[in-house]
Amino acid sequence: SQQGEEDPQALSIQEGENATMNCSYKTSINNLQWYRQNSGRGLVHLILIRSNEREKHSGRLRVTLDTSKKSSSLLITASRAADTASYFCATNDQGAQKLVFGQGTRLTINP
Amino acid sequence: EAGVTQFPSHSVIEKGQTVTLRCDPISGHDNLYWYRRVMGKEIKFLLHFVKESKQDESGMPNNRFLAERTGGTYSTLKVQPAELEDSGVYFCASSHPGSPYEQYFGPGTRLTVT
C-alpha cells in the first residue's frame, strides 16, 4: 500500500492567494516532512514535524499533523510565482530512516 | 557549505550497457541514501549507508544494482546490465548522525536507457 498520498494532485491559484496541500499516510510514524521540487531540480527540504507535534511554522509555511487521522497539511501563505513546484510529503516509519514519499502535488502560481 | 552533489546530471545509455552514478554527500553526514523515481511513479527508497556499511538495502530492485561506499565518503550506484525500466531519476540524500531523519537531497541523475 502507498504511504504519503498527497491531495490534490494538482493545484493552480493566483499569486497572493494561499495554497493548501494535504497528505495522508497509513502507518505509525516518527516524523513527517515536506519537500519541494522545482522542475528538473533536486528535492529541497522544507520542514520536518515530529509525531508529537501538532503544528509547525517556517516563514510562509505552516504544517499541521493529526496523528489520529494520519494526515498532514502544508499551507503556503501569500503565494509567489517562485512557489511553483511539486510538493511531496515523506514519512519515516517508526524505527526506520528511509523516507516513504507520495506522488506529490503539482502547484502552479499564476501571476 | 556544499550540498549533496551527484554526477552525472544526465546519462543516456543503451539497454545492456553499464552505468555508474556517483554521489558526494554533505561533509560530516554519515548517513547516505539512494532513491529513484521512475516515470509516473513516486520516489522510492533504494538503500541506506551508515558510513561504509549498508544499513538497509530493502529497496534495491534486483542484483543488477550494486551500491558501494568505500571509505565512507562518496558512494557509487552501478547498474549492470541496464534495462529499459531502469530509466528515471536517481536521487542521493545524506543526513547528519544527530538528525538522521532530516535528509538533504542532491539534484539527481536522470538516467535514460534506450
XYZ file of N, CA, C and O in Angstrom, chain A residues 2 30-31 33 35 37 40-45 48 50 86 88 92-93 95-104, chain B residues 31 33 35 37 40-45 48 50 56 58-59 89 91 95 100-108 110:
224
model
N 0.376 2.332 -0.549
C 1.184 3.532 -0.696
C 1.060 4.411 0.523
O -0.024 4.701 0.990
N 7.503 8.301 12.859
C 8.334 9.116 13.733
C 8.212 10.596 13.370
O 8.144 11.456 14.231
N 8.259 10.848 12.084
C 8.275 12.219 11.574
C 7.523 12.269 10.259
O 7.351 11.247 9.589
N 7.745 14.889 6.785
C 8.487 16.012 6.206
C 7.828 16.430 4.902
O 7.177 15.622 4.241
N 8.802 18.292 1.207
C 9.874 18.656 0.295
C 9.269 19.381 -0.903
O 8.111 19.154 -1.262
N 10.138 20.315 -5.069
C 10.982 20.048 -6.220
C 10.584 20.989 -7.337
O 9.477 20.902 -7.866
N 12.953 19.903 -12.851
C 14.295 19.498 -13.249
C 15.353 19.645 -12.171
O 16.533 19.443 -12.446
N 14.944 19.996 -10.982
C 15.911 20.200 -9.908
C 15.741 19.126 -8.841
O 14.885 18.253 -8.922
N 16.608 19.187 -7.828
C 16.534 18.224 -6.734
C 15.456 18.571 -5.734
O 14.752 19.564 -5.860
N 15.333 17.740 -4.739
C 14.347 17.944 -3.680
C 14.918 18.882 -2.618
O 16.037 18.679 -2.156
N 14.149 19.859 -2.248
C 14.563 20.806 -1.216
C 13.750 20.540 0.045
O 12.518 20.513 0.001
N 14.446 20.331 1.144
C 13.769 20.077 2.415
C 13.115 21.361 2.916
O 13.770 22.397 3.012
N 10.203 19.715 8.834
C 10.006 18.413 9.475
C 9.137 18.622 10.695
O 9.386 19.534 11.481
N 7.542 16.443 13.970
C 7.660 15.183 14.693
C 6.272 14.665 15.065
O 5.321 15.423 15.152
N 6.600 21.115 -7.464
C 5.910 19.939 -6.933
C 6.259 19.801 -5.460
O 7.410 20.014 -5.070
N 6.062 17.352 -2.021
C 5.941 15.957 -1.588
C 5.961 15.885 -0.072
O 6.741 16.586 0.572
N 8.688 8.779 7.871
C 9.574 7.741 8.385
C 8.735 6.804 9.221
O 8.089 7.245 10.169
N 8.757 5.526 8.885
C 8.141 4.558 9.776
C 8.930 4.520 11.078
O 10.125 4.806 11.088
N 11.281 3.516 13.760
C 12.455 2.647 13.761
C 13.193 2.590 12.441
O 14.196 1.895 12.327
N 12.707 3.307 11.435
C 13.368 3.265 10.131
C 13.752 4.672 9.699
O 13.048 5.635 10.012
N 14.858 4.804 8.988
C 15.266 6.111 8.497
C 14.825 6.357 7.068
O 14.805 7.500 6.624
N 14.479 5.310 6.355
C 14.116 5.526 4.952
C 12.826 6.330 4.865
O 11.917 6.191 5.687
N 12.770 7.196 3.872
C 11.602 8.026 3.646
C 10.660 7.334 2.667
O 11.103 6.713 1.701
N 9.382 7.468 2.925
C 8.356 6.950 2.026
C 7.600 8.152 1.486
O 6.995 8.915 2.251
N 7.641 8.330 0.177
C 7.072 9.503 -0.474
C 5.721 9.195 -1.105
O 5.437 8.067 -1.513
N 4.930 10.256 -1.222
C 3.724 10.186 -2.028
C 4.037 10.643 -3.442
O 5.174 10.945 -3.786
N 2.975 10.712 -4.263
C 3.150 11.087 -5.670
C 3.366 12.583 -5.838
O 3.831 13.039 -6.874
N 3.007 13.380 -4.837
C 3.244 14.812 -4.903
C 2.056 15.608 -5.394
O 1.139 15.088 -6.027
N 25.191 9.299 7.184
C 24.094 8.593 6.514
C 24.011 9.019 5.060
O 24.002 10.213 4.748
N 21.811 7.935 1.414
C 20.656 7.194 0.905
C 20.585 7.350 -0.613
O 20.921 8.390 -1.160
N 17.665 6.968 -3.670
C 16.248 6.856 -4.021
C 16.153 6.960 -5.546
O 17.066 7.432 -6.212
N 13.121 7.745 -8.875
C 11.766 7.982 -9.337
C 11.695 7.558 -10.793
O 12.312 8.185 -11.656
N 6.327 8.518 -13.820
C 4.950 8.432 -13.368
C 4.743 7.809 -12.006
O 3.621 7.705 -11.539
N 5.838 7.412 -11.373
C 5.687 6.762 -10.067
C 6.252 7.653 -8.957
O 6.846 8.681 -9.209
N 6.034 7.219 -7.726
C 6.541 8.008 -6.611
C 8.031 7.741 -6.396
O 8.580 6.778 -6.907
N 8.650 8.621 -5.645
C 10.066 8.454 -5.292
C 10.172 7.279 -4.323
O 9.455 7.230 -3.324
N 11.075 6.361 -4.662
C 11.183 5.146 -3.832
C 12.592 4.966 -3.300
O 13.583 5.188 -4.012
N 12.670 4.520 -2.093
C 13.919 4.248 -1.401
C 14.612 3.046 -2.025
O 13.968 2.048 -2.373
N 20.394 2.463 2.137
C 20.911 3.385 3.144
C 22.269 2.889 3.638
O 22.398 1.726 4.039
N 25.372 3.642 6.416
C 25.908 4.365 7.542
C 27.419 4.225 7.428
O 27.961 3.118 7.542
N 20.475 -0.661 5.264
C 19.169 -1.118 4.791
C 19.220 -1.106 3.273
O 19.393 -0.057 2.676
N 16.765 -2.795 1.486
C 15.493 -3.452 1.180
C 14.839 -2.937 -0.095
O 13.961 -3.603 -0.638
N 15.245 -1.762 -0.557
C 14.612 -1.196 -1.738
C 15.320 -1.495 -3.047
O 14.827 -1.124 -4.124
N 14.907 9.074 -12.546
C 15.818 9.990 -11.863
C 16.273 9.340 -10.566
O 15.450 8.885 -9.761
N 18.118 9.805 -7.096
C 18.472 10.821 -6.114
C 19.344 10.220 -5.023
O 19.146 9.087 -4.602
N 22.313 12.627 5.565
C 21.847 13.236 6.812
C 22.922 13.095 7.877
O 23.742 12.177 7.852
N 19.101 12.164 11.868
C 19.071 11.226 10.746
C 17.860 11.345 9.845
O 17.925 10.983 8.671
N 16.748 11.850 10.379
C 15.532 11.889 9.565
C 15.491 13.097 8.638
O 14.713 13.115 7.681
N 16.309 14.095 8.884
C 16.318 15.303 8.067
C 17.312 15.086 6.931
O 18.505 15.333 7.073
N 16.803 14.626 5.813
C 17.657 14.221 4.717
C 17.733 15.322 3.668
O 16.716 15.895 3.270
N 18.944 15.580 3.201
C 19.201 16.616 2.200
C 19.525 15.943 0.882
O 20.422 15.103 0.822
N 18.803 16.330 -0.130
C 18.876 15.644 -1.419
C 19.783 16.368 -2.406
O 19.878 17.607 -2.409
N 20.397 15.583 -3.261
C 21.124 16.123 -4.391
C 20.178 16.398 -5.549
O 18.983 16.102 -5.471
N 20.709 16.946 -6.640
C 19.875 17.318 -7.786
C 19.390 16.138 -8.606
O 18.515 16.285 -9.439
N 19.962 14.974 -8.353
C 19.532 13.797 -9.094
C 20.317 13.562 -10.365
O 20.924 14.485 -10.932
N 19.490 11.965 -14.063
C 18.440 11.448 -14.943
C 19.050 10.382 -15.835
O 19.955 10.666 -16.630
